[in-house]
mmCIF file of C-alpha atoms in Angstrom:
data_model
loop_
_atom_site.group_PDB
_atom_site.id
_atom_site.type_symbol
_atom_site.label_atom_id
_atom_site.label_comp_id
_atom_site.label_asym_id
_atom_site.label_seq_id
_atom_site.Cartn_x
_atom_site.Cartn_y
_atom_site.Cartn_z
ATOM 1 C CA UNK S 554 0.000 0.000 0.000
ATOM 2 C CA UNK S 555 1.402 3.371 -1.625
ATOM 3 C CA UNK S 556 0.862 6.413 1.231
ATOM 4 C CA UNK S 557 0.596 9.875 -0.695
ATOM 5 C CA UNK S 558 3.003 12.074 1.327
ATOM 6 C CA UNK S 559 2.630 15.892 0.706
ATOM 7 C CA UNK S 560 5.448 17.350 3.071
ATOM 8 C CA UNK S 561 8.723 17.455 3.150
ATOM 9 C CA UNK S 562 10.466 15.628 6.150
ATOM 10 C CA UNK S 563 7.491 13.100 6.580
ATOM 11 C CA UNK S 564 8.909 10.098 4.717
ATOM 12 C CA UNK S 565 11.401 10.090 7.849
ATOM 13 C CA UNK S 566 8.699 9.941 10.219
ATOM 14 C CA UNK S 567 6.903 7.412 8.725
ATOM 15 C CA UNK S 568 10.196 5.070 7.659
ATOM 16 C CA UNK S 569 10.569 5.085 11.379
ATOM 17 C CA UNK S 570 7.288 4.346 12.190
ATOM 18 C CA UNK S 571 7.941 1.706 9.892
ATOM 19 C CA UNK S 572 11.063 0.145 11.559
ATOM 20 C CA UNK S 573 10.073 0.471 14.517
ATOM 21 C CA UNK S 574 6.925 -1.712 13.835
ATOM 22 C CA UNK S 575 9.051 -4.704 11.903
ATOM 23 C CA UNK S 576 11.906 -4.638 14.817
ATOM 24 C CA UNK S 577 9.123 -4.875 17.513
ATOM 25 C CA UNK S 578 9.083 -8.950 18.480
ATOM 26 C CA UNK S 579 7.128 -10.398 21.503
ATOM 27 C CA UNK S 580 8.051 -13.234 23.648
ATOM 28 C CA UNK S 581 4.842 -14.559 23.501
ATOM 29 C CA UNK S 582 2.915 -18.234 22.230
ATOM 30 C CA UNK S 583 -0.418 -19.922 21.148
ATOM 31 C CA UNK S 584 -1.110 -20.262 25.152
ATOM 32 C CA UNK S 585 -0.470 -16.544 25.530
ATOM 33 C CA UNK S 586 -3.140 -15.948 22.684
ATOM 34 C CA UNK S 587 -5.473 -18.276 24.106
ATOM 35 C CA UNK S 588 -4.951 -16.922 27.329
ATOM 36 C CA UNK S 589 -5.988 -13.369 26.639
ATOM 37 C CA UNK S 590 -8.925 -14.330 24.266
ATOM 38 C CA UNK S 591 -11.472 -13.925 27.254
ATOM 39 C CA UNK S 592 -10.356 -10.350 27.764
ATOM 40 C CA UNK S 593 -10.697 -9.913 24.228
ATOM 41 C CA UNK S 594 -14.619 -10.786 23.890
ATOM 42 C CA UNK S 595 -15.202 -8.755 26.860
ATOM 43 C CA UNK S 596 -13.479 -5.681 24.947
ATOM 44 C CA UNK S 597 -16.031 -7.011 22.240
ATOM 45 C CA UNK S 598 -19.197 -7.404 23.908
ATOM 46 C CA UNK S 599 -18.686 -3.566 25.634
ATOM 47 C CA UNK S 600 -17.886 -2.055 22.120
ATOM 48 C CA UNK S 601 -21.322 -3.460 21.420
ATOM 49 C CA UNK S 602 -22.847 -2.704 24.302
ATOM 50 C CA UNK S 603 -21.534 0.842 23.893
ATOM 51 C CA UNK S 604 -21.576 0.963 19.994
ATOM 52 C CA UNK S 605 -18.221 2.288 20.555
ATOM 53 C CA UNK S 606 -15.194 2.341 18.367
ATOM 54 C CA UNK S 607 -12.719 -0.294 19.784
ATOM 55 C CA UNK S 608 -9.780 -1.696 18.351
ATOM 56 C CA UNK S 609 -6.936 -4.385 20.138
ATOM 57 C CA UNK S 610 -3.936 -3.869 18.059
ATOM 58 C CA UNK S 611 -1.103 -6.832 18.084
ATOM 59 C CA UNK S 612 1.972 -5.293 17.916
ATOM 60 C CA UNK S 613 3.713 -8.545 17.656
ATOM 61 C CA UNK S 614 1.657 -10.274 14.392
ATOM 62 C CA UNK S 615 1.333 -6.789 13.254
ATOM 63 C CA UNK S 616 -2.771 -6.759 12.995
ATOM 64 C CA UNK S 617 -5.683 -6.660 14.689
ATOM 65 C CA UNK S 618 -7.293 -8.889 17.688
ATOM 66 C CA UNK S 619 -10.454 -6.763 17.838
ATOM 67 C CA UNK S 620 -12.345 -4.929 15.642
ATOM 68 C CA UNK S 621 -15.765 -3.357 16.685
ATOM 69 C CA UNK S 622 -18.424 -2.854 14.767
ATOM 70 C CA UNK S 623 -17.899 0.539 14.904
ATOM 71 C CA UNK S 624 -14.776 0.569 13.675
ATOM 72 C CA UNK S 625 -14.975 -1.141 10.704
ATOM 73 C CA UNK S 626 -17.627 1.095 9.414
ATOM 74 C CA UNK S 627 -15.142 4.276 9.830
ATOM 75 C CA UNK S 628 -12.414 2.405 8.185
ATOM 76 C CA UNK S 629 -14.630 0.260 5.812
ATOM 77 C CA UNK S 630 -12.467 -2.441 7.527
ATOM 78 C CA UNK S 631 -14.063 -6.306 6.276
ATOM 79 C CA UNK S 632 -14.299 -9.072 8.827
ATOM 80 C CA UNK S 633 -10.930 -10.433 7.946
ATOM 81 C CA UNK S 634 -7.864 -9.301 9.725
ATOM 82 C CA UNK S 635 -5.174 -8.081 7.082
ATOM 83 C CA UNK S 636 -1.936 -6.479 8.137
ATOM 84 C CA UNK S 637 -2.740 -3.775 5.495
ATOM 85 C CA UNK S 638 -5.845 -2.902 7.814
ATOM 86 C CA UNK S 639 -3.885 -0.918 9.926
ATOM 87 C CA UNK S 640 -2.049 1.140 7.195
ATOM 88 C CA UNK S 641 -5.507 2.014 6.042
ATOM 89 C CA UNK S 642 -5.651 4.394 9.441
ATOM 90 C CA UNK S 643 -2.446 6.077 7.857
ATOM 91 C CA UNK S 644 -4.283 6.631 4.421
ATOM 92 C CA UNK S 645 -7.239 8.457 5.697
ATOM 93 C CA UNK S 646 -5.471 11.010 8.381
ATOM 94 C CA UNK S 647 -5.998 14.397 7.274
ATOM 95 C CA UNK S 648 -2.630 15.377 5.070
ATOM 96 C CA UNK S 649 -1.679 18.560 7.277
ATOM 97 C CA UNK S 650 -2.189 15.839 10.693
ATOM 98 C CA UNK S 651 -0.121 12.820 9.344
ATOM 99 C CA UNK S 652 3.395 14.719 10.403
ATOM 100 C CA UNK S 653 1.740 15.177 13.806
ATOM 101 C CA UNK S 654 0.073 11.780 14.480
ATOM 102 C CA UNK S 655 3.712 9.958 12.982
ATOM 103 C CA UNK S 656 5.845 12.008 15.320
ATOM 104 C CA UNK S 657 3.734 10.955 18.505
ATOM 105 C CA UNK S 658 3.085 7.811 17.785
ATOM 106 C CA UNK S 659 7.596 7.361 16.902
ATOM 107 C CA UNK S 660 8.025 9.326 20.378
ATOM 108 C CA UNK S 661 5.217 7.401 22.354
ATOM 109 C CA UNK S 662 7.095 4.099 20.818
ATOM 110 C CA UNK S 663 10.302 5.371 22.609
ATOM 111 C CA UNK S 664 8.546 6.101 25.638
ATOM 112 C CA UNK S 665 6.971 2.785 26.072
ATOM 113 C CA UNK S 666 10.325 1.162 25.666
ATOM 114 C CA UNK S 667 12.593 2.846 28.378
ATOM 115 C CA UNK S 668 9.830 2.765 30.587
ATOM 116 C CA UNK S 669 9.954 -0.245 33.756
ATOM 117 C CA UNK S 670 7.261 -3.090 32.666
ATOM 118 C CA UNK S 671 5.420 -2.639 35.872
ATOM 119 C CA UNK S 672 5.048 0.399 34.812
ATOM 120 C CA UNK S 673 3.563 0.207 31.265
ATOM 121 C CA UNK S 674 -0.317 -0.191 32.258
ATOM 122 C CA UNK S 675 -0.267 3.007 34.156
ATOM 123 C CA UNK S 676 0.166 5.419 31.420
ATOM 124 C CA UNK S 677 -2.619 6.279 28.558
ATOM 125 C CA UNK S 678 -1.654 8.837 25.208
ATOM 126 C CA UNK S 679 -4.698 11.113 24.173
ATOM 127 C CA UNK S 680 -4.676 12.534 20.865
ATOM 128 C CA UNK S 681 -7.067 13.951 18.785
ATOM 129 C CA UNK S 682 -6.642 14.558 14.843
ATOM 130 C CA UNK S 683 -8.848 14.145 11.571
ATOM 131 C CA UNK S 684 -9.432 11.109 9.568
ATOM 132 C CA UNK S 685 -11.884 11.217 7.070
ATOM 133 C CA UNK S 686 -14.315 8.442 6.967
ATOM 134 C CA UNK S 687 -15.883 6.006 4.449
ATOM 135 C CA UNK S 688 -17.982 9.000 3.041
ATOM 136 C CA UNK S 689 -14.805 10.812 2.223
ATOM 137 C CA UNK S 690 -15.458 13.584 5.147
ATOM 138 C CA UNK S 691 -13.084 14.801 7.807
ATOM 139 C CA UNK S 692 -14.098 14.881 11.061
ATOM 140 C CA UNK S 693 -12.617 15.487 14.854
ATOM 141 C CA UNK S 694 -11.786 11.992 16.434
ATOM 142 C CA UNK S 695 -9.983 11.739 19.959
ATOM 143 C CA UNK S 696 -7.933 8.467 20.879
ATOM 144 C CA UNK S 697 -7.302 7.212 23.627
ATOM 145 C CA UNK S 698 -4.548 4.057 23.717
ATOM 146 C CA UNK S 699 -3.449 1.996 26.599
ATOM 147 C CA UNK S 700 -1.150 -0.904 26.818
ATOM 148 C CA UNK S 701 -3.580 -3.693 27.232
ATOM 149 C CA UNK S 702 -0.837 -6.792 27.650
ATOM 150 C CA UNK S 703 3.152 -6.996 28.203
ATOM 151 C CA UNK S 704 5.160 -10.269 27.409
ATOM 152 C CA UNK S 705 6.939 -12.455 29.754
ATOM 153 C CA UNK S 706 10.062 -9.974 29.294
ATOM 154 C CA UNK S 707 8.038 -6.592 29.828
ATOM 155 C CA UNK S 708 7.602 -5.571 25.925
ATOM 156 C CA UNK S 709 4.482 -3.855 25.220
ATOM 157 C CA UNK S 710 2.733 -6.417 23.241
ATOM 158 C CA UNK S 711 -1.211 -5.797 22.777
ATOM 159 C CA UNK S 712 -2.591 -1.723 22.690
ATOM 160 C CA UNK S 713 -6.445 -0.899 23.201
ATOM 161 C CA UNK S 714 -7.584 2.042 21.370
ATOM 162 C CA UNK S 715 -11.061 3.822 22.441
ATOM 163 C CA UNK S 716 -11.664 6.536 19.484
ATOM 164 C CA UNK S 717 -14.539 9.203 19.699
ATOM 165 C CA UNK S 718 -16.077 11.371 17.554
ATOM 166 C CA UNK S 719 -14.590 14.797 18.883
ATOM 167 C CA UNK S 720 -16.654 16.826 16.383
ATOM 168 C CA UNK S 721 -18.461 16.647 13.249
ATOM 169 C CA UNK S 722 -16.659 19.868 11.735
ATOM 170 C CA UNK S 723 -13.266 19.432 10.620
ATOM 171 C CA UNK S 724 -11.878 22.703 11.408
ATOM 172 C CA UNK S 725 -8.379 23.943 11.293
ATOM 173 C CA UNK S 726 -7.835 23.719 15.235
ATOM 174 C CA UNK S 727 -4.398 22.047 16.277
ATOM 175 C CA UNK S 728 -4.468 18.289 16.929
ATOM 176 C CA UNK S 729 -3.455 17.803 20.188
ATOM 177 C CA UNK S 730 -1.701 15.350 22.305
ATOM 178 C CA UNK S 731 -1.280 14.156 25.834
ATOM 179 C CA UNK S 732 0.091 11.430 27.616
ATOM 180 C CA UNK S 733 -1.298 10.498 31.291
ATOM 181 C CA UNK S 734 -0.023 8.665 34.144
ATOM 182 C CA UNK S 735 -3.333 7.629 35.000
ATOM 183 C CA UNK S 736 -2.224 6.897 38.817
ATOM 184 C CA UNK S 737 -0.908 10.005 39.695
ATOM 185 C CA UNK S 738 -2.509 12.323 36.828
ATOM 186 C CA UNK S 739 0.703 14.057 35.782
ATOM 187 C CA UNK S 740 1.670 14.480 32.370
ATOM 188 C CA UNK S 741 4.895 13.269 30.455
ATOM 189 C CA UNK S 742 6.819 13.393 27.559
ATOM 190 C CA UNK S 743 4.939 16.351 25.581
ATOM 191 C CA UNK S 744 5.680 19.619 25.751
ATOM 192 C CA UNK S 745 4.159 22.117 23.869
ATOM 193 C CA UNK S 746 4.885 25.531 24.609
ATOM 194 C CA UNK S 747 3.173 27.037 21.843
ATOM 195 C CA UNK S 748 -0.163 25.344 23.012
ATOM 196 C CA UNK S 749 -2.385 27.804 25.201
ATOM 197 C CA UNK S 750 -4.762 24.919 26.275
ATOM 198 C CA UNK S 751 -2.479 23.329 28.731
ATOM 199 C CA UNK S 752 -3.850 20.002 30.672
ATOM 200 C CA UNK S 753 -5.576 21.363 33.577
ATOM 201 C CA UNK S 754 -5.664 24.904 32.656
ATOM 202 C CA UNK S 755 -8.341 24.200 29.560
ATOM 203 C CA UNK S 756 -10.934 25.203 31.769
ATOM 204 C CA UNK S 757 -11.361 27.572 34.315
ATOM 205 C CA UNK S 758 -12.219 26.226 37.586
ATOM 206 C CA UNK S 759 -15.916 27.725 37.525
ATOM 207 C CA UNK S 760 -16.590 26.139 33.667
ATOM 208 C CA UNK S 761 -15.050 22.858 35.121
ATOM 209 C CA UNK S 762 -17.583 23.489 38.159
ATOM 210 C CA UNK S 763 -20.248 24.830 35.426
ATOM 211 C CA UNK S 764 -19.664 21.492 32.932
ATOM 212 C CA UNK S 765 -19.830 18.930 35.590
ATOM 213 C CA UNK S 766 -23.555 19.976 36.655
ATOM 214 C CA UNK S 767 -23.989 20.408 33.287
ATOM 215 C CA UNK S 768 -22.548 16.403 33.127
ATOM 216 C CA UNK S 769 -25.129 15.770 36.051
ATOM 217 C CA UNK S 770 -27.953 16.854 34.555
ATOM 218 C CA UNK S 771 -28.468 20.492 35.712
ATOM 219 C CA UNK S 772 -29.879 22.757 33.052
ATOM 220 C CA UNK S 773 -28.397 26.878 32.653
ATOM 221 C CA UNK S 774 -31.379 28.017 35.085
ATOM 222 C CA UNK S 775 -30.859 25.125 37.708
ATOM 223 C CA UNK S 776 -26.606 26.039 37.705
ATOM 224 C CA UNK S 777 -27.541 29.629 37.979
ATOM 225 C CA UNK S 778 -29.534 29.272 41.067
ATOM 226 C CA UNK S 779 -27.304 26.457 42.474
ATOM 227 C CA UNK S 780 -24.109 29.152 42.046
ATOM 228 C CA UNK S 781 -26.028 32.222 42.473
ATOM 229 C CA UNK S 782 -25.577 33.679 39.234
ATOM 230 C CA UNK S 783 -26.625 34.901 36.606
ATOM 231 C CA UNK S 784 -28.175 32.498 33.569
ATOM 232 C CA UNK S 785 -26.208 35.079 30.941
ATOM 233 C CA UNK S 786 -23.266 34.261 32.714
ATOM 234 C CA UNK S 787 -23.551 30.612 32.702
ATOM 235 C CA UNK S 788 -24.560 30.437 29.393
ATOM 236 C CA UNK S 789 -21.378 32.865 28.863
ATOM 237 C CA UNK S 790 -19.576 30.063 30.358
ATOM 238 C CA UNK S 791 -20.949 27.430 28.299
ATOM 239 C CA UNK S 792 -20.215 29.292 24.762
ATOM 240 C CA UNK S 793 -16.446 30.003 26.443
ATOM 241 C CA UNK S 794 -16.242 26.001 27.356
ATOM 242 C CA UNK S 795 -17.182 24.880 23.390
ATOM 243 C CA UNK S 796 -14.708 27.741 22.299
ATOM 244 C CA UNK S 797 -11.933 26.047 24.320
ATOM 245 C CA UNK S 798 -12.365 22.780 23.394
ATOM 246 C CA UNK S 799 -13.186 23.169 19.890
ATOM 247 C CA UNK S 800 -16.607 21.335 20.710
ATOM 248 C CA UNK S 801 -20.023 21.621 19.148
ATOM 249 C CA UNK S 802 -21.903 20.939 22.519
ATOM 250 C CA UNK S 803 -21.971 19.892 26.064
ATOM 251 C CA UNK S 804 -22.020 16.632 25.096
ATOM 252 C CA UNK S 805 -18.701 16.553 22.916
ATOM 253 C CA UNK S 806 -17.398 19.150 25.739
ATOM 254 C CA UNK S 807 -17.992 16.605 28.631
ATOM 255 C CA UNK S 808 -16.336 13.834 26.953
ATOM 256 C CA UNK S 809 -13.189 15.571 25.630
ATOM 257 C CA UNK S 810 -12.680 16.350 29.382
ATOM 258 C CA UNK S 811 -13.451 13.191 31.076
ATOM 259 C CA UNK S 812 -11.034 11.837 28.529
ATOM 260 C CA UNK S 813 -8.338 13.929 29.072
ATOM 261 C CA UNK S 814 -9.054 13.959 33.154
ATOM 262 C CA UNK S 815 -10.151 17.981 33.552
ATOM 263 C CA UNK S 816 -13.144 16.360 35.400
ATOM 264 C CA UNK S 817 -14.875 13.327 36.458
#
């Protein structure tokens, strides 16, 4: 499969995405497989339970355990499990996000590898970039990917992805990235200067306060009476919450932060 690149530097990223993927071995067997296959129809039953877009990728056979439903219908993905599959995900990232999603994806490789195998199950990468879908339109998607399973010598070995639809308008708002220690909450191994929505600081405490009742059911006349304000002023607060998170609604709002941990 032939990937169109349109700027200059990203046949590096993606020859290294490349090598890293063949050099990547497991210590694993048949029992290991047959081991883990319960987890894996659990995965499967919740993605259709939740009509959610899962995916288990094997990092040591190079495909996929677990495709949802979901999934295959953004990717047009068949019932068979190809290697190519996953190269299809490549082929329908937005051409000004490919450079971005390469380069995290090469670093968050790096990462995993230095880092203690006790350790590897305690960290999850958020992203969020367009991929245009089996219509042929862009649209916001957010990622989340966790190291599901670790060989017998520590290597990461098996990844869950849980992808969301972030928005329906692909807009020309950064893709961002973050990656989570999901025990203590910090961040690691991004830095991004340039970016003025820093993890924690997306919101202001009183629109985190504002988009949790909001997440609880409250409506703009119940949170005004609840804070003692105004209902221009929490409806202020609402417009400023979508404008920060690049959101359509309350809805999208409330799960771009759960994901990324602003609130709970």
């Amino acid at each position: 499969m032939i990937i169109n690149f349109m700027r200059p530097g990203i046949e590096k990223l993606q020859s290294e995405r490349i090598h890293k993927k063949l050099s990547h071995r497991c210590a694993v067997t048949e029992e290991d497989y047959r081991r883990i296959m319960p987890k894996i129809e659990l995965l499967k039953r919740l993605s259709e339970v939740e009509r959610s877009i899962y995916a288990v990728y094997d990092m040591h056979k190079q495909n996929y355990l677990l495709k949802s439903e979901e999934q295959k219908k953004l990717y047009g993905f068949s019932d068979e499990n190809t290697a190519d599959e996953v190269e299809v995900h490549y082929d329908r990232i937005h051409p000004d996000d490919l450079p971005f999603v390469l380069e995290t994806e090469n670093m968050v490789f790096d990462f995993f590898s230095q880092l203690p195998p006790k350790d590897k199950k305690d960290y999850k990468l958020v992203y969020n970039f367009r991929t245009r879908n089996t219509e042929g339109i862009y649209k916001h998607y957010m990622h989340q990917t966790i190291i599901l399973e670790t060989d017998k010598e520590g290597k990461s070995w098996l990844t869950l992805v849980i992808t969301d639809l972030l928005s329906d308008r692909a807009s020309e708002k950064k893709p961002q990235r973050r990656m989570i220690n999901m025990k203590t909450g910090k961040l690691h191994l991004f830095h991004n200067p340039d970016d003025p929505s820093k993890f924690g600081k997306v919101l202001t405490k009183r629109e985190s306060e504002i988009l949790s009742l909001i997440g609880d059911g409250y409506d703009s006349f119940a949170i005004a009476e609840k804070l003692n304000i105004s209902v221009n002023t929490v409806n202020n607060h609402r417009q400023n919450i979508l404008r920060k998170t690049g959101t359509e609604n309350t809805t999208q709002a409330l799960l771009y932060c759960k994901r990324l941990g602003i609130i709970r």
